[in-house]
mmCIF file of N, CA and C in Angstrom:
data_model
loop_
_atom_site.group_PDB
_atom_site.id
_atom_site.type_symbol
_atom_site.label_atom_id
_atom_site.label_comp_id
_atom_site.label_asym_id
_atom_site.label_seq_id
_atom_site.Cartn_x
_atom_site.Cartn_y
_atom_site.Cartn_z
ATOM 1 N N UNK A 1314 62.852 -41.371 47.643
ATOM 2 C CA UNK A 1314 62.332 -40.390 48.698
ATOM 3 C C UNK A 1314 63.477 -40.126 49.663
ATOM 4 N N UNK A 1315 63.611 -38.972 50.290
ATOM 5 C CA UNK A 1315 64.384 -38.392 51.291
ATOM 6 C C UNK A 1315 64.156 -39.253 52.503
ATOM 7 N N UNK A 1316 65.433 -39.964 52.979
ATOM 8 C CA UNK A 1316 65.662 -40.570 54.146
ATOM 9 C C UNK A 1316 64.929 -42.119 54.153
ATOM 10 N N UNK A 1317 64.325 -42.584 52.847
ATOM 11 C CA UNK A 1317 63.711 -43.683 52.852
ATOM 12 C C UNK A 1317 64.351 -44.423 51.824
ATOM 13 N N UNK A 1318 64.390 -45.734 51.904
ATOM 14 C CA UNK A 1318 64.967 -46.705 50.785
ATOM 15 C C UNK A 1318 64.044 -48.024 50.892
ATOM 16 N N UNK A 1319 64.166 -48.602 49.604
ATOM 17 C CA UNK A 1319 63.447 -49.947 49.383
ATOM 18 C C UNK A 1319 64.374 -51.023 49.490
ATOM 19 N N UNK A 1320 64.174 -52.250 50.192
ATOM 20 C CA UNK A 1320 64.949 -53.244 50.068
ATOM 21 C C UNK A 1320 63.711 -54.428 49.111
ATOM 22 N N UNK A 1321 64.278 -54.702 48.067
ATOM 23 C CA UNK A 1321 63.345 -55.687 47.269
ATOM 24 C C UNK A 1321 64.226 -57.194 47.275
ATOM 25 N N UNK A 1322 63.464 -58.044 47.749
ATOM 26 C CA UNK A 1322 64.125 -59.353 47.469
ATOM 27 C C UNK A 1322 63.576 -60.037 46.183
ATOM 28 N N UNK A 1323 64.405 -60.645 45.409
ATOM 29 C CA UNK A 1323 64.061 -61.330 43.981
ATOM 30 C C UNK A 1323 64.793 -62.590 44.169
ATOM 31 N N UNK A 1324 63.659 -63.467 43.927
ATOM 32 C CA UNK A 1324 64.122 -64.931 43.423
ATOM 33 C C UNK A 1324 63.260 -65.277 42.453
ATOM 34 N N UNK A 1325 63.762 -65.142 41.138
ATOM 35 C CA UNK A 1325 63.096 -65.253 39.983
ATOM 36 C C UNK A 1325 61.743 -64.309 39.692
ATOM 37 N N UNK A 1326 61.092 -64.025 40.846
ATOM 38 C CA UNK A 1326 59.994 -63.087 41.041
ATOM 39 C C UNK A 1326 60.385 -62.177 42.233
ATOM 40 N N UNK A 1327 59.752 -61.074 42.195
ATOM 41 C CA UNK A 1327 59.835 -60.244 43.494
ATOM 42 C C UNK A 1327 59.033 -60.817 44.661
ATOM 43 N N UNK A 1328 59.787 -61.312 45.668
ATOM 44 C CA UNK A 1328 59.104 -61.853 46.770
ATOM 45 C C UNK A 1328 58.715 -61.080 47.835
ATOM 46 N N UNK A 1329 59.552 -59.842 48.068
ATOM 47 C CA UNK A 1329 59.021 -58.977 49.154
ATOM 48 C C UNK A 1329 59.605 -57.513 48.796
ATOM 49 N N UNK A 1330 59.083 -56.535 49.495
ATOM 50 C CA UNK A 1330 59.561 -55.135 49.302
ATOM 51 C C UNK A 1330 59.462 -54.604 50.675
ATOM 52 N N UNK A 1331 60.691 -54.077 51.241
ATOM 53 C CA UNK A 1331 60.607 -53.529 52.685
ATOM 54 C C UNK A 1331 60.846 -52.056 52.492
ATOM 55 N N UNK A 1332 60.133 -51.116 53.288
ATOM 56 C CA UNK A 1332 60.472 -49.705 53.217
ATOM 57 C C UNK A 1332 61.199 -49.536 54.486
ATOM 58 N N UNK A 1333 62.376 -49.047 54.298
ATOM 59 C CA UNK A 1333 63.286 -48.807 55.415
ATOM 60 C C UNK A 1333 63.767 -47.495 55.628
ATOM 61 N N UNK A 1334 63.934 -46.727 56.745
ATOM 62 C CA UNK A 1334 64.503 -45.204 57.100
ATOM 63 C C UNK A 1334 66.073 -45.460 57.122
ATOM 64 N N UNK A 1335 66.534 -44.494 56.291
ATOM 65 C CA UNK A 1335 68.204 -44.697 56.244
ATOM 66 C C UNK A 1335 68.407 -43.730 55.190
ATOM 67 N N UNK A 1336 69.839 -43.739 54.557
ATOM 68 C CA UNK A 1336 70.219 -43.169 53.393
ATOM 69 C C UNK A 1336 69.428 -43.660 52.344
ATOM 70 N N UNK A 1337 69.129 -42.773 51.489
ATOM 71 C CA UNK A 1337 68.418 -43.162 50.187
ATOM 72 C C UNK A 1337 69.298 -43.962 49.227
ATOM 73 N N UNK A 1338 68.940 -45.262 49.068
ATOM 74 C CA UNK A 1338 69.609 -46.056 48.173
ATOM 75 C C UNK A 1338 68.445 -46.928 47.514
ATOM 76 N N UNK A 1339 68.678 -47.409 46.335
ATOM 77 C CA UNK A 1339 67.651 -48.233 45.757
ATOM 78 C C UNK A 1339 68.198 -49.404 45.194
ATOM 79 N N UNK A 1340 67.600 -50.267 44.649
ATOM 80 C CA UNK A 1340 67.999 -51.621 44.163
ATOM 81 C C UNK A 1340 68.844 -51.530 43.129
ATOM 82 N N UNK A 1341 69.898 -52.337 43.050
ATOM 83 C CA UNK A 1341 70.960 -52.405 42.087
ATOM 84 C C UNK A 1341 70.555 -53.062 40.679
ATOM 85 N N UNK A 1342 69.754 -54.022 41.101
ATOM 86 C CA UNK A 1342 69.109 -54.890 39.857
ATOM 87 C C UNK A 1342 68.572 -54.113 38.683
ATOM 88 N N UNK A 1343 69.360 -53.933 37.639
ATOM 89 C CA UNK A 1343 68.674 -53.136 36.618
ATOM 90 C C UNK A 1343 67.224 -53.017 36.353
ATOM 91 N N UNK A 1344 66.557 -54.303 36.290
ATOM 92 C CA UNK A 1344 65.078 -54.228 35.918
ATOM 93 C C UNK A 1344 64.297 -53.753 36.958
ATOM 94 N N UNK A 1345 64.835 -53.920 38.275
ATOM 95 C CA UNK A 1345 63.931 -53.448 39.288
ATOM 96 C C UNK A 1345 64.137 -52.039 39.458
ATOM 97 N N UNK A 1346 65.332 -51.493 39.186
ATOM 98 C CA UNK A 1346 65.693 -50.106 39.184
ATOM 99 C C UNK A 1346 65.023 -49.654 38.293
ATOM 100 N N UNK A 1347 64.701 -49.904 37.142
ATOM 101 C CA UNK A 1347 63.809 -49.255 36.191
ATOM 102 C C UNK A 1347 62.444 -49.313 36.384
ATOM 103 N N UNK A 1348 61.902 -50.207 37.044
ATOM 104 C CA UNK A 1348 60.567 -50.522 37.455
ATOM 105 C C UNK A 1348 60.214 -49.491 38.535
ATOM 106 N N UNK A 1349 61.141 -49.323 39.397
ATOM 107 C CA UNK A 1349 60.804 -48.215 40.492
ATOM 108 C C UNK A 1349 61.061 -46.850 40.270
ATOM 109 N N UNK A 1350 61.782 -46.554 39.068
ATOM 110 C CA UNK A 1350 62.005 -45.314 38.575
ATOM 111 C C UNK A 1350 60.977 -44.177 38.484
ATOM 112 N N UNK A 1351 59.831 -44.395 38.092
ATOM 113 C CA UNK A 1351 58.711 -43.401 38.337
ATOM 114 C C UNK A 1351 58.432 -42.981 39.461
ATOM 115 N N UNK A 1352 58.408 -44.179 40.496
ATOM 116 C CA UNK A 1352 58.236 -43.671 41.690
ATOM 117 C C UNK A 1352 59.365 -42.998 42.397
ATOM 118 N N UNK A 1353 60.462 -43.304 42.277
ATOM 119 C CA UNK A 1353 61.702 -42.813 42.780
ATOM 120 C C UNK A 1353 62.009 -41.145 42.441
ATOM 121 N N UNK A 1354 61.523 -40.943 41.208
ATOM 122 C CA UNK A 1354 61.628 -39.486 40.743
ATOM 123 C C UNK A 1354 60.326 -38.485 40.874
ATOM 124 N N UNK A 1355 59.243 -39.288 41.529
ATOM 125 C CA UNK A 1355 58.177 -38.502 41.877
ATOM 126 C C UNK A 1355 57.221 -38.442 40.734
ATOM 127 N N UNK A 1356 57.449 -39.322 39.653
ATOM 128 C CA UNK A 1356 56.511 -39.185 38.473
ATOM 129 C C UNK A 1356 55.303 -40.037 38.492
ATOM 130 N N UNK A 1357 55.214 -40.883 39.507
ATOM 131 C CA UNK A 1357 54.168 -41.566 39.447
ATOM 132 C C UNK A 1357 54.333 -43.040 40.090
ATOM 133 N N UNK A 1358 53.277 -43.957 40.052
ATOM 134 C CA UNK A 1358 53.487 -45.190 40.663
ATOM 135 C C UNK A 1358 54.300 -46.005 39.689
ATOM 136 N N UNK A 1359 55.029 -47.289 40.292
ATOM 137 C CA UNK A 1359 55.843 -48.049 39.380
ATOM 138 C C UNK A 1359 54.662 -48.756 38.284
ATOM 139 N N UNK A 1360 54.842 -48.937 37.098
ATOM 140 C CA UNK A 1360 54.117 -49.843 36.252
ATOM 141 C C UNK A 1360 54.472 -51.317 36.483
ATOM 142 N N UNK A 1361 53.940 -52.093 37.445
ATOM 143 C CA UNK A 1361 54.271 -53.193 37.627
ATOM 144 C C UNK A 1361 53.226 -54.417 37.147
ATOM 145 N N UNK A 1362 53.674 -55.252 36.342
ATOM 146 C CA UNK A 1362 52.875 -56.503 35.968
ATOM 147 C C UNK A 1362 52.698 -57.216 37.211
ATOM 148 N N UNK A 1363 51.775 -57.816 37.606
ATOM 149 C CA UNK A 1363 51.462 -58.790 38.790
ATOM 150 C C UNK A 1363 52.428 -59.982 38.677
ATOM 151 N N UNK A 1364 52.440 -60.175 37.389
ATOM 152 C CA UNK A 1364 53.300 -61.532 37.141
ATOM 153 C C UNK A 1364 54.605 -61.536 37.685
ATOM 154 N N UNK A 1365 55.081 -60.533 37.862
ATOM 155 C CA UNK A 1365 56.598 -60.207 38.318
ATOM 156 C C UNK A 1365 56.731 -60.392 39.736
ATOM 157 N N UNK A 1366 55.547 -60.571 40.421
ATOM 158 C CA UNK A 1366 55.377 -60.651 42.000
ATOM 159 C C UNK A 1366 54.986 -61.988 42.469
ATOM 160 N N UNK A 1367 55.823 -62.428 43.410
ATOM 161 C CA UNK A 1367 55.217 -63.877 43.893
ATOM 162 C C UNK A 1367 54.248 -63.510 44.860
ATOM 163 N N UNK A 1368 52.981 -63.797 44.250
ATOM 164 C CA UNK A 1368 51.781 -63.423 45.084
ATOM 165 C C UNK A 1368 51.236 -64.625 46.056
ATOM 166 N N UNK A 1369 52.136 -65.569 46.020
ATOM 167 C CA UNK A 1369 51.802 -66.723 46.862
ATOM 168 C C UNK A 1369 51.674 -66.447 48.194
ATOM 169 N N UNK A 1370 52.272 -65.521 48.706
ATOM 170 C CA UNK A 1370 52.335 -65.113 50.019
ATOM 171 C C UNK A 1370 51.120 -64.223 50.513
ATOM 172 N N UNK A 1371 50.172 -64.017 49.624
ATOM 173 C CA UNK A 1371 48.879 -63.103 49.837
ATOM 174 C C UNK A 1371 47.861 -64.105 49.852
ATOM 175 N N UNK A 1372 47.062 -63.829 50.997
ATOM 176 C CA UNK A 1372 45.863 -64.888 51.000
ATOM 177 C C UNK A 1372 45.019 -64.407 49.966
ATOM 178 N N UNK A 1373 44.361 -65.381 49.384
ATOM 179 C CA UNK A 1373 43.514 -65.396 48.228
ATOM 180 C C UNK A 1373 42.460 -64.206 48.298
ATOM 181 N N UNK A 1374 41.898 -64.029 49.554
ATOM 182 C CA UNK A 1374 40.805 -62.800 49.551
ATOM 183 C C UNK A 1374 41.388 -61.548 49.664
ATOM 184 N N UNK A 1375 42.493 -61.598 50.010
ATOM 185 C CA UNK A 1375 43.345 -60.151 50.144
ATOM 186 C C UNK A 1375 43.671 -59.555 48.838
ATOM 187 N N UNK A 1376 43.989 -60.570 48.006
ATOM 188 C CA UNK A 1376 44.556 -60.059 46.588
ATOM 189 C C UNK A 1376 43.531 -59.072 45.803
ATOM 190 N N UNK A 1377 42.447 -59.543 45.515
ATOM 191 C CA UNK A 1377 41.387 -58.537 44.672
ATOM 192 C C UNK A 1377 41.277 -57.260 45.446
ATOM 193 N N UNK A 1378 41.521 -57.122 46.897
ATOM 194 C CA UNK A 1378 41.272 -55.857 47.547
ATOM 195 C C UNK A 1378 42.688 -55.197 47.190
ATOM 196 N N UNK A 1379 43.778 -55.821 47.077
ATOM 197 C CA UNK A 1379 45.056 -55.030 46.882
ATOM 198 C C UNK A 1379 44.945 -54.513 45.429
ATOM 199 N N UNK A 1380 44.539 -55.460 44.570
ATOM 200 C CA UNK A 1380 44.622 -54.731 43.125
ATOM 201 C C UNK A 1380 43.558 -53.733 42.922
ATOM 202 N N UNK A 1381 42.381 -53.772 43.936
ATOM 203 C CA UNK A 1381 41.420 -52.543 43.693
ATOM 204 C C UNK A 1381 42.190 -51.415 44.176
ATOM 205 N N UNK A 1382 42.918 -51.583 45.260
ATOM 206 C CA UNK A 1382 43.552 -50.377 45.928
ATOM 207 C C UNK A 1382 44.604 -49.819 44.997
ATOM 208 N N UNK A 1383 45.371 -50.663 44.413
ATOM 209 C CA UNK A 1383 46.413 -49.990 43.464
ATOM 210 C C UNK A 1383 45.606 -49.217 42.301
ATOM 211 N N UNK A 1384 44.505 -49.798 41.683
ATOM 212 C CA UNK A 1384 44.000 -49.008 40.755
ATOM 213 C C UNK A 1384 42.957 -47.901 41.094
ATOM 214 N N UNK A 1385 42.521 -47.911 42.384
ATOM 215 C CA UNK A 1385 41.622 -46.633 42.822
ATOM 216 C C UNK A 1385 42.212 -45.669 43.870
ATOM 217 N N UNK A 1386 43.657 -45.817 44.107
ATOM 218 C CA UNK A 1386 44.282 -45.064 44.895
ATOM 219 C C UNK A 1386 45.587 -44.693 44.150
ATOM 220 N N UNK A 1387 45.560 -43.993 43.056
ATOM 221 C CA UNK A 1387 47.023 -43.801 42.629
ATOM 222 C C UNK A 1387 47.885 -42.714 43.225
ATOM 223 N N UNK A 1388 49.037 -42.632 42.908
ATOM 224 C CA UNK A 1388 50.249 -41.668 43.348
ATOM 225 C C UNK A 1388 49.553 -40.300 43.400
ATOM 226 N N UNK A 1389 49.861 -39.714 44.545
ATOM 227 C CA UNK A 1389 49.212 -38.434 45.040
ATOM 228 C C UNK A 1389 47.841 -38.351 45.642
ATOM 229 N N UNK A 1390 47.196 -39.426 45.677
ATOM 230 C CA UNK A 1390 45.837 -39.324 46.272
ATOM 231 C C UNK A 1390 45.923 -40.423 47.639
ATOM 232 N N UNK A 1391 44.833 -40.098 48.274
ATOM 233 C CA UNK A 1391 44.583 -41.047 49.659
ATOM 234 C C UNK A 1391 43.293 -41.391 49.825
ATOM 235 N N UNK A 1392 43.030 -42.295 50.446
ATOM 236 C CA UNK A 1392 41.711 -42.729 50.982
ATOM 237 C C UNK A 1392 41.667 -43.098 52.448
ATOM 238 N N UNK A 1393 40.601 -43.686 52.985
ATOM 239 C CA UNK A 1393 40.392 -43.973 54.361
ATOM 240 C C UNK A 1393 40.211 -45.370 54.515
ATOM 241 N N UNK A 1394 40.429 -45.899 55.632
ATOM 242 C CA UNK A 1394 40.042 -47.471 56.128
ATOM 243 C C UNK A 1394 38.439 -47.477 56.008
ATOM 244 N N UNK A 1395 37.830 -46.191 56.490
ATOM 245 C CA UNK A 1395 36.176 -46.434 56.406
ATOM 246 C C UNK A 1395 35.933 -46.429 54.935
ATOM 247 N N UNK A 1396 36.339 -45.519 54.099
ATOM 248 C CA UNK A 1396 36.087 -45.498 52.707
ATOM 249 C C UNK A 1396 36.208 -46.927 52.151
ATOM 250 N N UNK A 1397 37.324 -47.491 52.554
ATOM 251 C CA UNK A 1397 37.664 -48.860 51.795
ATOM 252 C C UNK A 1397 36.657 -49.969 52.257
ATOM 253 N N UNK A 1398 36.387 -49.750 53.771
ATOM 254 C CA UNK A 1398 35.486 -50.663 54.279
ATOM 255 C C UNK A 1398 34.075 -50.603 53.827
ATOM 256 N N UNK A 1399 33.374 -49.486 53.541
ATOM 257 C CA UNK A 1399 32.226 -49.322 52.715
ATOM 258 C C UNK A 1399 32.254 -49.797 51.555
ATOM 259 N N UNK A 1400 33.261 -49.555 50.773
ATOM 260 C CA UNK A 1400 33.316 -49.936 49.326
ATOM 261 C C UNK A 1400 33.114 -51.614 49.104
ATOM 262 N N UNK A 1401 34.051 -52.053 50.220
ATOM 263 C CA UNK A 1401 34.144 -53.574 50.189
ATOM 264 C C UNK A 1401 33.041 -54.312 51.254
ATOM 265 N N UNK A 1402 32.394 -53.416 52.064
ATOM 266 C CA UNK A 1402 31.096 -53.996 52.989
ATOM 267 C C UNK A 1402 32.003 -54.827 54.005
ATOM 268 N N UNK A 1403 33.048 -54.450 54.416
ATOM 269 C CA UNK A 1403 34.002 -54.893 55.325
ATOM 270 C C UNK A 1403 34.159 -54.137 56.699
ATOM 271 N N UNK A 1404 34.487 -54.608 57.650
ATOM 272 C CA UNK A 1404 34.842 -53.689 58.870
ATOM 273 C C UNK A 1404 36.302 -53.146 58.724
ATOM 274 N N UNK A 1405 36.503 -51.769 59.076
ATOM 275 C CA UNK A 1405 37.848 -51.159 58.775
ATOM 276 C C UNK A 1405 38.875 -51.908 59.507
ATOM 277 N N UNK A 1406 38.721 -52.584 60.530
ATOM 278 C CA UNK A 1406 39.625 -53.389 60.879
ATOM 279 C C UNK A 1406 40.139 -54.572 60.046
ATOM 280 N N UNK A 1407 39.324 -54.936 59.245
ATOM 281 C CA UNK A 1407 39.677 -56.114 58.422
ATOM 282 C C UNK A 1407 40.475 -55.286 57.258
ATOM 283 N N UNK A 1408 40.095 -54.071 56.786
ATOM 284 C CA UNK A 1408 41.070 -53.402 55.874
ATOM 285 C C UNK A 1408 42.446 -53.078 56.385
ATOM 286 N N UNK A 1409 42.616 -52.817 57.651
ATOM 287 C CA UNK A 1409 43.644 -52.678 58.411
ATOM 288 C C UNK A 1409 44.592 -54.035 58.427
ATOM 289 N N UNK A 1410 43.938 -55.078 58.416
ATOM 290 C CA UNK A 1410 44.762 -56.319 58.564
ATOM 291 C C UNK A 1410 45.220 -56.470 57.103
ATOM 292 N N UNK A 1411 44.307 -56.331 56.065
ATOM 293 C CA UNK A 1411 44.973 -56.551 54.764
ATOM 294 C C UNK A 1411 46.342 -55.615 54.631
ATOM 295 N N UNK A 1412 46.221 -54.404 55.107
ATOM 296 C CA UNK A 1412 47.351 -53.491 54.815
ATOM 297 C C UNK A 1412 48.494 -53.944 55.877
ATOM 298 N N UNK A 1413 48.339 -54.396 56.770
ATOM 299 C CA UNK A 1413 49.419 -54.870 57.908
ATOM 300 C C UNK A 1413 50.032 -56.018 57.180
ATOM 301 N N UNK A 1414 49.369 -56.905 56.432
ATOM 302 C CA UNK A 1414 49.970 -58.165 55.863
ATOM 303 C C UNK A 1414 50.475 -57.980 54.332
ATOM 304 N N UNK A 1415 50.456 -56.814 53.789
ATOM 305 C CA UNK A 1415 50.974 -56.438 52.558
ATOM 306 C C UNK A 1415 52.447 -56.694 52.266
ATOM 307 N N UNK A 1416 52.880 -57.500 51.427
ATOM 308 C CA UNK A 1416 54.374 -57.761 51.338
ATOM 309 C C UNK A 1416 54.840 -56.988 50.346
ATOM 310 N N UNK A 1417 54.029 -56.139 49.569
ATOM 311 C CA UNK A 1417 54.404 -55.233 48.336
ATOM 312 C C UNK A 1417 54.049 -53.709 48.614
ATOM 313 N N UNK A 1418 54.446 -53.165 49.662
ATOM 314 C CA UNK A 1418 54.225 -51.512 49.850
ATOM 315 C C UNK A 1418 54.792 -50.985 48.435
ATOM 316 N N UNK A 1419 54.393 -49.941 48.218
ATOM 317 C CA UNK A 1419 54.731 -49.124 46.902
ATOM 318 C C UNK A 1419 53.939 -49.728 45.806
ATOM 319 N N UNK A 1420 53.990 -51.001 45.582
ATOM 320 C CA UNK A 1420 53.096 -51.695 44.478
ATOM 321 C C UNK A 1420 51.710 -51.757 44.745
ATOM 322 N N UNK A 1421 51.468 -51.921 45.966
ATOM 323 C CA UNK A 1421 49.960 -51.963 46.486
ATOM 324 C C UNK A 1421 50.020 -51.009 47.587
ATOM 325 N N UNK A 1422 49.857 -49.407 47.327
ATOM 326 C CA UNK A 1422 50.051 -48.385 48.380
ATOM 327 C C UNK A 1422 49.377 -48.529 49.591
ATOM 328 N N UNK A 1423 49.623 -49.382 50.325
ATOM 329 C CA UNK A 1423 48.711 -49.300 51.817
ATOM 330 C C UNK A 1423 49.208 -48.104 52.444
ATOM 331 N N UNK A 1424 50.360 -47.347 52.257
ATOM 332 C CA UNK A 1424 50.627 -46.096 52.993
ATOM 333 C C UNK A 1424 49.784 -44.958 52.504
ATOM 334 N N UNK A 1425 48.913 -44.974 51.439
ATOM 335 C CA UNK A 1425 47.866 -43.904 51.208
ATOM 336 C C UNK A 1425 46.723 -44.279 51.941
ATOM 337 N N UNK A 1426 46.356 -45.192 52.788
ATOM 338 C CA UNK A 1426 45.286 -45.421 53.565
ATOM 339 C C UNK A 1426 45.350 -45.037 54.798
ATOM 340 N N UNK A 1427 44.359 -43.923 54.856
ATOM 341 C CA UNK A 1427 44.620 -43.200 56.317
ATOM 342 C C UNK A 1427 43.397 -43.454 57.186
ATOM 343 N N UNK A 1428 43.559 -42.995 58.480
ATOM 344 C CA UNK A 1428 42.661 -43.113 59.488
ATOM 345 C C UNK A 1428 41.433 -41.908 59.251
ATOM 346 N N UNK A 1429 40.357 -41.923 59.816
ATOM 347 C CA UNK A 1429 39.426 -40.898 59.550
ATOM 348 C C UNK A 1429 39.800 -39.613 60.299
ATOM 349 N N UNK A 1430 40.710 -39.714 61.364
ATOM 350 C CA UNK A 1430 41.192 -38.750 62.070
ATOM 351 C C UNK A 1430 42.581 -38.299 62.137
ATOM 352 N N UNK A 1431 43.408 -39.085 61.342
ATOM 353 C CA UNK A 1431 44.804 -38.827 61.276
ATOM 354 C C UNK A 1431 45.264 -39.535 60.321
ATOM 355 N N UNK A 1432 46.821 -39.707 60.332
ATOM 356 C CA UNK A 1432 47.424 -40.457 59.616
ATOM 357 C C UNK A 1432 47.357 -42.127 59.510
ATOM 358 N N UNK A 1433 46.880 -42.496 60.878
ATOM 359 C CA UNK A 1433 46.785 -44.176 60.742
ATOM 360 C C UNK A 1433 47.940 -44.693 60.969
ATOM 361 N N UNK A 1434 48.089 -46.033 61.170
ATOM 362 C CA UNK A 1434 49.090 -46.831 61.308
ATOM 363 C C UNK A 1434 49.851 -47.290 59.976
ATOM 364 N N UNK A 1435 50.972 -47.889 60.176
ATOM 365 C CA UNK A 1435 51.730 -48.317 58.860
ATOM 366 C C UNK A 1435 52.619 -49.482 59.479
ATOM 367 N N UNK A 1436 52.833 -50.541 58.736
ATOM 368 C CA UNK A 1436 53.663 -51.662 59.248
ATOM 369 C C UNK A 1436 55.125 -51.349 59.174
ATOM 370 N N UNK A 1437 55.329 -50.341 58.631
ATOM 371 C CA UNK A 1437 56.905 -49.902 58.466
ATOM 372 C C UNK A 1437 57.026 -48.755 59.443
ATOM 373 N N UNK A 1438 55.938 -48.249 60.069
ATOM 374 C CA UNK A 1438 56.147 -47.267 60.954
ATOM 375 C C UNK A 1438 55.468 -45.893 60.592
ATOM 376 N N UNK A 1439 54.887 -45.013 61.498
ATOM 377 C CA UNK A 1439 54.292 -43.722 61.236
ATOM 378 C C UNK A 1439 55.170 -42.995 60.352
ATOM 379 N N UNK A 1440 56.640 -42.748 60.887
ATOM 380 C CA UNK A 1440 57.615 -41.884 60.281
ATOM 381 C C UNK A 1440 57.667 -42.093 58.678
ATOM 382 N N UNK A 1441 57.733 -43.396 58.449
ATOM 383 C CA UNK A 1441 58.000 -43.799 56.982
ATOM 384 C C UNK A 1441 56.707 -43.472 56.187
ATOM 385 N N UNK A 1442 55.814 -43.807 56.918
ATOM 386 C CA UNK A 1442 54.500 -43.433 56.103
ATOM 387 C C UNK A 1442 54.253 -42.009 55.789
ATOM 388 N N UNK A 1443 54.805 -40.995 56.784
ATOM 389 C CA UNK A 1443 54.738 -39.601 56.430
ATOM 390 C C UNK A 1443 55.742 -39.320 55.462
ATOM 391 N N UNK A 1444 56.822 -39.779 55.414
ATOM 392 C CA UNK A 1444 57.899 -39.784 54.496
ATOM 393 C C UNK A 1444 57.430 -40.199 52.999
ATOM 394 N N UNK A 1445 56.771 -41.163 52.665
ATOM 395 C CA UNK A 1445 56.200 -41.525 51.651
ATOM 396 C C UNK A 1445 55.156 -40.631 51.167
ATOM 397 N N UNK A 1446 54.274 -40.110 52.145
ATOM 398 C CA UNK A 1446 53.137 -39.355 51.586
ATOM 399 C C UNK A 1446 53.897 -37.770 51.331
ATOM 400 N N UNK A 1447 54.911 -37.432 52.015
ATOM 401 C CA UNK A 1447 55.496 -36.226 51.662
ATOM 402 C C UNK A 1447 56.280 -36.405 49.986
ATOM 403 N N UNK A 1448 56.906 -37.475 49.936
ATOM 404 C CA UNK A 1448 57.334 -37.721 48.532
ATOM 405 C C UNK A 1448 56.430 -37.576 47.479
ATOM 406 N N UNK A 1449 55.087 -38.043 47.714
ATOM 407 C CA UNK A 1449 54.177 -37.932 46.921
ATOM 408 C C UNK A 1449 53.276 -36.986 46.754
ATOM 409 N N UNK A 1450 53.724 -35.788 47.543
ATOM 410 C CA UNK A 1450 53.010 -34.379 47.700
ATOM 411 C C UNK A 1450 51.694 -34.330 48.379
ATOM 412 N N UNK A 1451 51.554 -35.350 49.124
ATOM 413 C CA UNK A 1451 50.292 -35.382 49.916
ATOM 414 C C UNK A 1451 50.442 -34.516 51.176
ATOM 415 N N UNK A 1452 51.470 -34.661 51.849
ATOM 416 C CA UNK A 1452 51.978 -34.029 53.069
ATOM 417 C C UNK A 1452 52.927 -32.867 52.688
ATOM 418 N N UNK A 1453 53.051 -31.798 53.439
ATOM 419 C CA UNK A 1453 53.863 -30.878 53.244
ATOM 420 C C UNK A 1453 55.383 -31.213 53.814
#
């Protein structure tokens, strides 16, 4: 994406993904680069096998939600905190907490979750959220 790059930490498995504003650069690790290629080129979500992610840092009750988000909100679509709250019968702030603590943005697309009256927050900043949504064709 223009003006955004991903920092991916790998220790056997992917341990963290950070979205950073700056000159677009991408991981040099060949397998990670190939994994992110569909997203980078605008073709769609990366096809990630959860086995390559170190999911130990995700609270157990958050993981099913993040997996459902990945399946129900594909590249080029959005949802709202309220929609997810109704679906899971949770308060929208609970949904926001899960999004804020997501160590794998792009793989679990928390940037696609919007507030009912605007873009909503993003742990990497609203400017980066807008940039990701532009890259996906959601914002002009």
